[in-house]
PDB file of C-alpha atoms in Angstrom:
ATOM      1  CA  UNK A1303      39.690 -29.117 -12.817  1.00 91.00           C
ATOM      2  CA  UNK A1304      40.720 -32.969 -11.800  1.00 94.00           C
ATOM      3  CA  UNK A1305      44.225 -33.408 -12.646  1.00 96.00           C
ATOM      4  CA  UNK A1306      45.135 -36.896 -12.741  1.00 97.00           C
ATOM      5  CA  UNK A1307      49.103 -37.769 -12.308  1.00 97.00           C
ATOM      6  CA  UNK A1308      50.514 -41.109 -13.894  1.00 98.00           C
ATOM      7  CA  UNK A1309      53.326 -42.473 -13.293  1.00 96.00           C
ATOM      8  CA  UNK A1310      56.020 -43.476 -14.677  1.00 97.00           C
ATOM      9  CA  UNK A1311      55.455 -42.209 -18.013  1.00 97.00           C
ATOM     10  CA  UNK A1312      56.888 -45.379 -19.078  1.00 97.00           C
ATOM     11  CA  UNK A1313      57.788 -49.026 -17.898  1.00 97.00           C
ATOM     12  CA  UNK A1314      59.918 -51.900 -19.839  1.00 97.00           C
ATOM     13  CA  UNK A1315      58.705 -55.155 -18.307  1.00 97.00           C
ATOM     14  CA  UNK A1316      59.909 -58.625 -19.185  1.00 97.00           C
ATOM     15  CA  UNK A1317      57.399 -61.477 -19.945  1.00 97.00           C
ATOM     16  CA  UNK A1318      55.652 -63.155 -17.813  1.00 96.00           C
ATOM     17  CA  UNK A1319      56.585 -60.260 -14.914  1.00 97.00           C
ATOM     18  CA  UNK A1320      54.744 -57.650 -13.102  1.00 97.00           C
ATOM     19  CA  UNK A1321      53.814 -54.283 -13.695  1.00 97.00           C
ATOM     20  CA  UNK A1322      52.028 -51.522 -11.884  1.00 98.00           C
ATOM     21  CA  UNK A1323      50.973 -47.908 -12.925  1.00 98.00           C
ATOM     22  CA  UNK A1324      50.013 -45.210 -10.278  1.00 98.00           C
ATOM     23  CA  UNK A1325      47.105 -42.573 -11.175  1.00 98.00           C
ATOM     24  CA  UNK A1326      47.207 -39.741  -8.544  1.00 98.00           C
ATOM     25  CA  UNK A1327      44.538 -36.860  -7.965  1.00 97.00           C
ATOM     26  CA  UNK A1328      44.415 -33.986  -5.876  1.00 94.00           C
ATOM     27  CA  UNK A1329      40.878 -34.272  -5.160  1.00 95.00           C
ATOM     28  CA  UNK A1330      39.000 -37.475  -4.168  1.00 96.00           C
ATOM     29  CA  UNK A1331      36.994 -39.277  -7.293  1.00 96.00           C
ATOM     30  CA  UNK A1332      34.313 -39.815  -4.512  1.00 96.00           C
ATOM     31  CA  UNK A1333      31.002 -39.312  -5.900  1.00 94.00           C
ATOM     32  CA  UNK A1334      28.313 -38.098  -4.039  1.00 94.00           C
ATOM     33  CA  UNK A1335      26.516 -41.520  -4.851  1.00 93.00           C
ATOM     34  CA  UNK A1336      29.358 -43.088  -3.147  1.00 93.00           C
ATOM     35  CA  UNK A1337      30.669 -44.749  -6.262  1.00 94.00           C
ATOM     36  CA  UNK A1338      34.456 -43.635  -7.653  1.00 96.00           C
ATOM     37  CA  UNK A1339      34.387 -43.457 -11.138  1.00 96.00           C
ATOM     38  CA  UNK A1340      37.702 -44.180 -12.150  1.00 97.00           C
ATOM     39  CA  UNK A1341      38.794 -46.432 -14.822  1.00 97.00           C
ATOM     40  CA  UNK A1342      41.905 -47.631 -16.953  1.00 98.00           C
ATOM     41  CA  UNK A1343      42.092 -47.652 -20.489  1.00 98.00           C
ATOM     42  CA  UNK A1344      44.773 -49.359 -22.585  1.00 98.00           C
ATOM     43  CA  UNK A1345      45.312 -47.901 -26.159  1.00 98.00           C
ATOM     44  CA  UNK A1346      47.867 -50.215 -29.192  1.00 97.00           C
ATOM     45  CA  UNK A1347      49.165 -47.371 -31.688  1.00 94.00           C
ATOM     46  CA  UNK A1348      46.839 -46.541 -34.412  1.00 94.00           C
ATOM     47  CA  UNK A1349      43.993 -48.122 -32.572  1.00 97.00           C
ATOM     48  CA  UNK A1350      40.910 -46.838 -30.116  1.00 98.00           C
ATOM     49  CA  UNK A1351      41.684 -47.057 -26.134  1.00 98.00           C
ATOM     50  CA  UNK A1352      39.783 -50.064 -24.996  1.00 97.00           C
ATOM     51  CA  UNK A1353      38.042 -50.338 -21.442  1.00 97.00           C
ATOM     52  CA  UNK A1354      40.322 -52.600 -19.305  1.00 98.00           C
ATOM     53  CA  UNK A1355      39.097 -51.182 -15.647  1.00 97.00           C
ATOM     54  CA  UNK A1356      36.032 -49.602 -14.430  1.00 96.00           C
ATOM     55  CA  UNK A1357      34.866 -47.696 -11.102  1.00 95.00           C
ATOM     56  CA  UNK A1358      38.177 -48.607  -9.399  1.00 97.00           C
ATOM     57  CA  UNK A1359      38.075 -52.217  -9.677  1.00 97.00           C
ATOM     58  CA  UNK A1360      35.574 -53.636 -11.841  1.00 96.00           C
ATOM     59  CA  UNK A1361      37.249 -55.727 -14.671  1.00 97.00           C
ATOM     60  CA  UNK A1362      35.553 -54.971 -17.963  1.00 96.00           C
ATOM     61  CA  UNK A1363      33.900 -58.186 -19.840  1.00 95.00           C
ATOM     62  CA  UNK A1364      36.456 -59.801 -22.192  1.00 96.00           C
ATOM     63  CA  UNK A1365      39.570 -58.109 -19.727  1.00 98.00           C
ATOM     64  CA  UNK A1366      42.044 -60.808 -18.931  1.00 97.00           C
ATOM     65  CA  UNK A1367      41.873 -61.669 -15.080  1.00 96.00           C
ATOM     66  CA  UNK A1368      45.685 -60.747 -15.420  1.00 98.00           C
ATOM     67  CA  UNK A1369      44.300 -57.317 -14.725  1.00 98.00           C
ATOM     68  CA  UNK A1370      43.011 -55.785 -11.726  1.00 98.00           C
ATOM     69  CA  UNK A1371      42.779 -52.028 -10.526  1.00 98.00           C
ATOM     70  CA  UNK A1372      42.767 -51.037  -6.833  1.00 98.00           C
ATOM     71  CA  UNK A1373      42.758 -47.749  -4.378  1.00 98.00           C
ATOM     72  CA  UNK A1374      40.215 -45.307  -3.032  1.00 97.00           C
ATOM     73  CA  UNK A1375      39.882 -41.885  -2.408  1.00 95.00           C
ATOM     74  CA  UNK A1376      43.039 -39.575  -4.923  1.00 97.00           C
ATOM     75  CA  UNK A1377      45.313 -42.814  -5.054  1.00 98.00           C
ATOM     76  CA  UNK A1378      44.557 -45.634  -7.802  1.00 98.00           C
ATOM     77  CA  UNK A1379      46.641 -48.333  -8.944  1.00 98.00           C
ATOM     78  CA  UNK A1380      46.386 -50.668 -11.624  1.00 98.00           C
ATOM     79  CA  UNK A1381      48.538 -53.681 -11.724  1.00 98.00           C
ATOM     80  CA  UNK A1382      49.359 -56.882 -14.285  1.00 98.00           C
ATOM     81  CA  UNK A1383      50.163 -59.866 -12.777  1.00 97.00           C
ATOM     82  CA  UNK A1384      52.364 -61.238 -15.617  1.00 97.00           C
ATOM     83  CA  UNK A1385      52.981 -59.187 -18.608  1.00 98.00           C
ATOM     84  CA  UNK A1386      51.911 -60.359 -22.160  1.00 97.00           C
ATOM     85  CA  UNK A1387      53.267 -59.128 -25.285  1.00 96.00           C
ATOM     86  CA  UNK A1388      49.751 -58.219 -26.372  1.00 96.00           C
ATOM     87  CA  UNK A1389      49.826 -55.972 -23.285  1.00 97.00           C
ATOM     88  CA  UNK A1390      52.638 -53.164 -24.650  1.00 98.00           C
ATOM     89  CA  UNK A1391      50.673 -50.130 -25.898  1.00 98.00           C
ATOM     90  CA  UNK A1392      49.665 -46.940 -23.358  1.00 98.00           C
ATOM     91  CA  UNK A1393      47.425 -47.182 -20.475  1.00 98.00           C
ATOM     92  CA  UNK A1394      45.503 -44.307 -19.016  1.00 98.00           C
ATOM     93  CA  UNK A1395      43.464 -43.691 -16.101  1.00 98.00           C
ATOM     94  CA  UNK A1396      40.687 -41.986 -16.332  1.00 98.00           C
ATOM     95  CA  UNK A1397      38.268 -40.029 -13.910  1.00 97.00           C
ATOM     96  CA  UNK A1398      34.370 -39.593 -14.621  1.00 96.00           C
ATOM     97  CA  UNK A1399      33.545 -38.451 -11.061  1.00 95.00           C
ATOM     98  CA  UNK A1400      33.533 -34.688 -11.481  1.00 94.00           C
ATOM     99  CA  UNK A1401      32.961 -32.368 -14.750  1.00 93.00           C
ATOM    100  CA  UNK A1402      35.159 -32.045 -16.697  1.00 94.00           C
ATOM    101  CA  UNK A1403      36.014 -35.219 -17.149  1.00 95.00           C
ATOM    102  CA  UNK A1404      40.098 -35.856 -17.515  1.00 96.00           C
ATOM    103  CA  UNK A1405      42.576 -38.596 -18.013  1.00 97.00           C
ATOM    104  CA  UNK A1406      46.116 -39.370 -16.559  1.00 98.00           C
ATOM    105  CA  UNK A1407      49.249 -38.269 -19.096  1.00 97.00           C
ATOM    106  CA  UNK A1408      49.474 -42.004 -20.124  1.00 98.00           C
ATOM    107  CA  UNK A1409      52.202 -44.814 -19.557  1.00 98.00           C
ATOM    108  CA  UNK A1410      54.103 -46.550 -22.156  1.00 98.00           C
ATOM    109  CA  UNK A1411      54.598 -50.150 -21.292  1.00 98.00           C
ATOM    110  CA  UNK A1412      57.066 -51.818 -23.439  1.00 97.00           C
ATOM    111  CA  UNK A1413      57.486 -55.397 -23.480  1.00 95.00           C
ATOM    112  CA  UNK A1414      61.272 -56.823 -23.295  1.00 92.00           C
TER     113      UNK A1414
ATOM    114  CA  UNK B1052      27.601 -56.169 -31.487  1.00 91.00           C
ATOM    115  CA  UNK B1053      28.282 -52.481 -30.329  1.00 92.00           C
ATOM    116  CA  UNK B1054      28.938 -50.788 -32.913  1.00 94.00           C
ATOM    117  CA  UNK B1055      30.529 -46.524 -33.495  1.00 97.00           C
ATOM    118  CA  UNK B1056      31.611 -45.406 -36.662  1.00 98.00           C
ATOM    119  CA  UNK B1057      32.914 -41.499 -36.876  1.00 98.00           C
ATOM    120  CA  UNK B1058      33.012 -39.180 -39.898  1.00 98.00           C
ATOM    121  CA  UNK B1059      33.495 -35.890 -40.755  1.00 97.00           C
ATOM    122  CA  UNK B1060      37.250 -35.143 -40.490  1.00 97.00           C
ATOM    123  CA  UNK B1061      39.783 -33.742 -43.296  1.00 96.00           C
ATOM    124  CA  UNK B1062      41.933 -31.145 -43.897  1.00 97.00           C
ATOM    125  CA  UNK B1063      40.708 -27.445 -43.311  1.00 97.00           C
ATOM    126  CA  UNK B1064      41.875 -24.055 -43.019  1.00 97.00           C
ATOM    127  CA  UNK B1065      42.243 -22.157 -39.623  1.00 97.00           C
ATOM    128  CA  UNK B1066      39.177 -20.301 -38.936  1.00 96.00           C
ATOM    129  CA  UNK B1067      36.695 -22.557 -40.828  1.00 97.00           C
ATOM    130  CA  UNK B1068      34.514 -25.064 -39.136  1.00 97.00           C
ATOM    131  CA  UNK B1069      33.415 -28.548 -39.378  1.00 97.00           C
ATOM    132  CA  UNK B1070      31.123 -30.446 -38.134  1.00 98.00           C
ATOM    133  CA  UNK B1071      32.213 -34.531 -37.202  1.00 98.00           C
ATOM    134  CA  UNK B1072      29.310 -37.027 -37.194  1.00 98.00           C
ATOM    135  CA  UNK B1073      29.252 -40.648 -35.370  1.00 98.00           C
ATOM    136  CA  UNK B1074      26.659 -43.353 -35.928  1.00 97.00           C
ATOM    137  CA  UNK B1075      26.094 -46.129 -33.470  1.00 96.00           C
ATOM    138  CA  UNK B1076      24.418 -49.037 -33.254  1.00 92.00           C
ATOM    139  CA  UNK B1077      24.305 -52.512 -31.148  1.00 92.00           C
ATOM    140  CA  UNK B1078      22.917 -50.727 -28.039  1.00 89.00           C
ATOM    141  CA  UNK B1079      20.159 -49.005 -26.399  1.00 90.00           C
ATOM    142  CA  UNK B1080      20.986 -45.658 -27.427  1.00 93.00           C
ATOM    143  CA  UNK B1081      18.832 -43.111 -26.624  1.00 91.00           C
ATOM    144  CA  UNK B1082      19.276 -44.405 -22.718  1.00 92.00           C
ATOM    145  CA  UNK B1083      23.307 -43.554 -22.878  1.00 93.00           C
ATOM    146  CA  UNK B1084      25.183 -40.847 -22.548  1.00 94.00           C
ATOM    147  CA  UNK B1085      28.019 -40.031 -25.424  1.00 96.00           C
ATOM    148  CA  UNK B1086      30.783 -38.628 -25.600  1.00 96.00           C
ATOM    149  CA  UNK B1087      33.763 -36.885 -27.584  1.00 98.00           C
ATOM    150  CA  UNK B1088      38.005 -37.324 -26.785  1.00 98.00           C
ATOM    151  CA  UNK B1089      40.665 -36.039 -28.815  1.00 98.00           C
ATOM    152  CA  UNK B1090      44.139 -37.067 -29.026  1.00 98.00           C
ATOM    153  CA  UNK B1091      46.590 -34.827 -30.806  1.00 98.00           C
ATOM    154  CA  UNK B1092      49.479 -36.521 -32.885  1.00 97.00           C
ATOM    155  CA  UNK B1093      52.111 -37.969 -30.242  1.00 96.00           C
ATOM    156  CA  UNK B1094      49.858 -37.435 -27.169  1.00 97.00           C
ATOM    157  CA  UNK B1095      47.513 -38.174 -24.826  1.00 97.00           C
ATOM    158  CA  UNK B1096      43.979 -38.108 -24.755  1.00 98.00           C
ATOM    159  CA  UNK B1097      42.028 -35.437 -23.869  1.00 97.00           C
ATOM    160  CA  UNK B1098      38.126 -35.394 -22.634  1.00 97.00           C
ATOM    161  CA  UNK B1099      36.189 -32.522 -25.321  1.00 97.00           C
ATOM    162  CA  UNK B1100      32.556 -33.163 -24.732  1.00 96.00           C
ATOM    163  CA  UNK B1101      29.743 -35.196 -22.859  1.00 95.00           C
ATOM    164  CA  UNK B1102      25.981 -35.597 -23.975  1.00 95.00           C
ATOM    165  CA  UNK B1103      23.004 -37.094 -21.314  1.00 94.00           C
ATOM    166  CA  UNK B1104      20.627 -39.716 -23.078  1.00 94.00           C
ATOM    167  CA  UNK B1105      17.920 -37.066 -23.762  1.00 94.00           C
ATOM    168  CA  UNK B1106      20.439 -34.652 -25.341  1.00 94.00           C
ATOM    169  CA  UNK B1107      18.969 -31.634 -23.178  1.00 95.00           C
ATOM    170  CA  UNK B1108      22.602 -31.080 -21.133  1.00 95.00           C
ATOM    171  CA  UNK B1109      25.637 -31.101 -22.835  1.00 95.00           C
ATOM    172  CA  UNK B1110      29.616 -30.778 -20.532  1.00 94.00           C
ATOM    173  CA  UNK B1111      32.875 -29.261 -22.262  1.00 95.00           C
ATOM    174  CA  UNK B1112      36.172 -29.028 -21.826  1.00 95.00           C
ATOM    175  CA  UNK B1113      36.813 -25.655 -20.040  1.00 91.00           C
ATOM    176  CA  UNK B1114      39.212 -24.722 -22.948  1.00 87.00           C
ATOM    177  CA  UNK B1115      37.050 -25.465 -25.299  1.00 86.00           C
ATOM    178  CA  UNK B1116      33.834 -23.962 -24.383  1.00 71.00           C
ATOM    179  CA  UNK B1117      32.124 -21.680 -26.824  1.00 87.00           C
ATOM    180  CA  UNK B1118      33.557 -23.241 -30.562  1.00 95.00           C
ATOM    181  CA  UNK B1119      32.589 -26.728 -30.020  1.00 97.00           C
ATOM    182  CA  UNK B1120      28.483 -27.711 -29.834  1.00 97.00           C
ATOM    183  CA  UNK B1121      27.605 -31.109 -29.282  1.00 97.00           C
ATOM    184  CA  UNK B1122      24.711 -32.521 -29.919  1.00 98.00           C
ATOM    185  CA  UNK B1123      22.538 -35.898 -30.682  1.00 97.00           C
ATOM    186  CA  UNK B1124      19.691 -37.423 -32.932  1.00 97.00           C
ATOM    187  CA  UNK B1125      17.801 -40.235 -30.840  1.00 96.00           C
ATOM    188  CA  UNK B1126      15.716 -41.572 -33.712  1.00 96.00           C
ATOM    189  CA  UNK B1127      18.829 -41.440 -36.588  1.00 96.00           C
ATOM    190  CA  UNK B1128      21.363 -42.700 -33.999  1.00 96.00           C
ATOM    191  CA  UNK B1129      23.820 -40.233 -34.578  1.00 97.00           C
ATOM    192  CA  UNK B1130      26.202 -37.878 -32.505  1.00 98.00           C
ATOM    193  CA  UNK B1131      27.140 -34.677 -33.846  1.00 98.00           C
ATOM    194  CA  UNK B1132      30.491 -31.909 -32.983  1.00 98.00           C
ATOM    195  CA  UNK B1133      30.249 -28.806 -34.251  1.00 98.00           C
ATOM    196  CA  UNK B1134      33.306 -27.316 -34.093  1.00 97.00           C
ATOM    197  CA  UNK B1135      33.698 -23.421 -35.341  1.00 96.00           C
ATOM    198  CA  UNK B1136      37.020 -21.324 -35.574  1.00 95.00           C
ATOM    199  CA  UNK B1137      39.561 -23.946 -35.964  1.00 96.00           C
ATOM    200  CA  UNK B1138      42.670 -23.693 -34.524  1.00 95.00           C
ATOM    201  CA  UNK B1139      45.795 -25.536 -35.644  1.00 96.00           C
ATOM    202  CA  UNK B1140      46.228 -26.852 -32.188  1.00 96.00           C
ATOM    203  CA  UNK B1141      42.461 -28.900 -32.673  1.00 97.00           C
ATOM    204  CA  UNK B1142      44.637 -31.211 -35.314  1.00 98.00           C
ATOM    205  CA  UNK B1143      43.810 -34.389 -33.499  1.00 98.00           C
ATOM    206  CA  UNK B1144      41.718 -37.568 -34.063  1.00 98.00           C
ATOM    207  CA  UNK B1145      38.422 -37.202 -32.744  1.00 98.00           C
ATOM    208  CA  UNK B1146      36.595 -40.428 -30.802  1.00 98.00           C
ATOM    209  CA  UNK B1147      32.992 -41.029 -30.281  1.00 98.00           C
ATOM    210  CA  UNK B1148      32.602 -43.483 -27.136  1.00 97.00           C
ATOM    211  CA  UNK B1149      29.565 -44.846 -25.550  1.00 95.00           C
ATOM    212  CA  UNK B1150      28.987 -43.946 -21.817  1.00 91.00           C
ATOM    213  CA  UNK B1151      26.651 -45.934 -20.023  1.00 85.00           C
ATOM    214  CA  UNK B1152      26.167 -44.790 -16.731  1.00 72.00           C
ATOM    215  CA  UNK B1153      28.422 -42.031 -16.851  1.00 66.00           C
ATOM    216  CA  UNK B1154      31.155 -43.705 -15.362  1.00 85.00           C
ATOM    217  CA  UNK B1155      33.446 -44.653 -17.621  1.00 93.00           C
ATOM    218  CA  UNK B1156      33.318 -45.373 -21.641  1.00 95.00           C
ATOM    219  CA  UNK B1157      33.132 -49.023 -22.760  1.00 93.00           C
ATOM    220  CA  UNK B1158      33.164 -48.483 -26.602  1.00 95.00           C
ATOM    221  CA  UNK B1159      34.800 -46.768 -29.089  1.00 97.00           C
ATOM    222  CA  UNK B1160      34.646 -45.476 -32.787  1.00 98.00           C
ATOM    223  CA  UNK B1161      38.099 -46.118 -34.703  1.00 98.00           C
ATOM    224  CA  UNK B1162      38.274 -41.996 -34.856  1.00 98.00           C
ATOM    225  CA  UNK B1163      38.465 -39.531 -37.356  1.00 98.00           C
ATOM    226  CA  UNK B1164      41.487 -37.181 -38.331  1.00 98.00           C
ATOM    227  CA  UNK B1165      41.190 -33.490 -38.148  1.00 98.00           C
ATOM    228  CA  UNK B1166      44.233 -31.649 -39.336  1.00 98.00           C
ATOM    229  CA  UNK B1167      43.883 -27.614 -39.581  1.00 97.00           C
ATOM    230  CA  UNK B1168      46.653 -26.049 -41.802  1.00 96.00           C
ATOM    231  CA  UNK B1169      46.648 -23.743 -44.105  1.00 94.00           C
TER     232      UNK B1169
END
């Protein structure tokens, strides 16, 4: 099984700064199709996660171009350009290149 | 507008089972794949189950293979877990999500709370 490592488990960023998550795995989210199907998922407490990030870098419709998602192979990053307060909550990556399916441990982001 | 709704969850006894529903709308369904994820109280979220559009191959969670059946209705619009011999560690909120080419999940149901306790 695809374990994918987050990190840190948790961030406090101050408005209008920068923030960046890490999702590791040990084995590369190539498909065979070529594509890497990896994505990023952002969840508010007592809510749904909501697609923020698809196959690496593909920004979602609706996803603030504050966003973006990066990397290749077992390293993917996913990065805010300048935090808004909307964005506190837990992201998690996610990969959908092998079965079963798994998603990172999460990272709290906290607003300051 | 996309549209998941899930239902089906409650309070049951260890050992029983249950069976969670989730209707969709607002998208071609019977050409997506769907899918269940759990997230226990406090953590993170955990991949269960995966069914293709013609609801002929169904995935599961290593862990969870044998007590949980998926399964789909392409003419109701409606997904279906079975789950059988419930284990206080299953206590979680179950999500339906819509996955569209496999890849990733776009939309989401608001969830539904299982809690096993006796």
């Amino acid at each position: 099984d695809i374990v994918m490592t987050q990190t840190p488990l948790s961030s406090s960023v101050s408005l209008g700064q920068p923030a960046s998550i890490s999702c590791k795995s040990w084995q590369s989210l190539v498909h065979d199709n070529g594509a890497t199907y990896v994505s990023w998922l952002h969840q508010r407490p007592g809510q749904p996660p909501r697609l923020l990030i698809y196959e690496v870098s593909k920004r979602f419709p609706g996803v603030p171009d504050r966003f973006s998602g990066s990397g290749a192979g077992t390293d993917f990053t996913l990065r805010i350009s300048r935090v808004e307060p909307e964005d506190a909550g837990i992201y998690y990556c996610m990969q959908a290149t092998h079965f079963p399916r798994s998603f990172g441990g999460g990272t709290k982001v906290e607003i300051k | 507008e996309v549209y998941l709704l899930e239902s089906g969850g409650g309070l049951v006894q260890p050992g029983e089972s249950l069976r969670l529903s989730c209707v969709a709308s607002g998208f071609p369904f019977s050409y997506h794949a769907l899918t269940w994820v759990r997230q226990a109280p406090g953590k993170g979220l955990e991949w269960v189950s995966t069914i293709n559009r013609e609801g002929d191959r169904a995935y599961y969670a290593d862990s969870l293979q044998g007590r949980f059946i998926i399964s789909r209705d392409n003419f109701k619009h409606t997904l279906d877990l079975q789950i059988h011999s419930l284990r206080a560690d299953d206590t979680a909120t179950y999500f339906c999500a819509n996955d569209p080419s496999t890849g990733y999940y776009d939309f989401w149901g608001p969830g539904t709370q299982v809690t096993v306790s006796s």
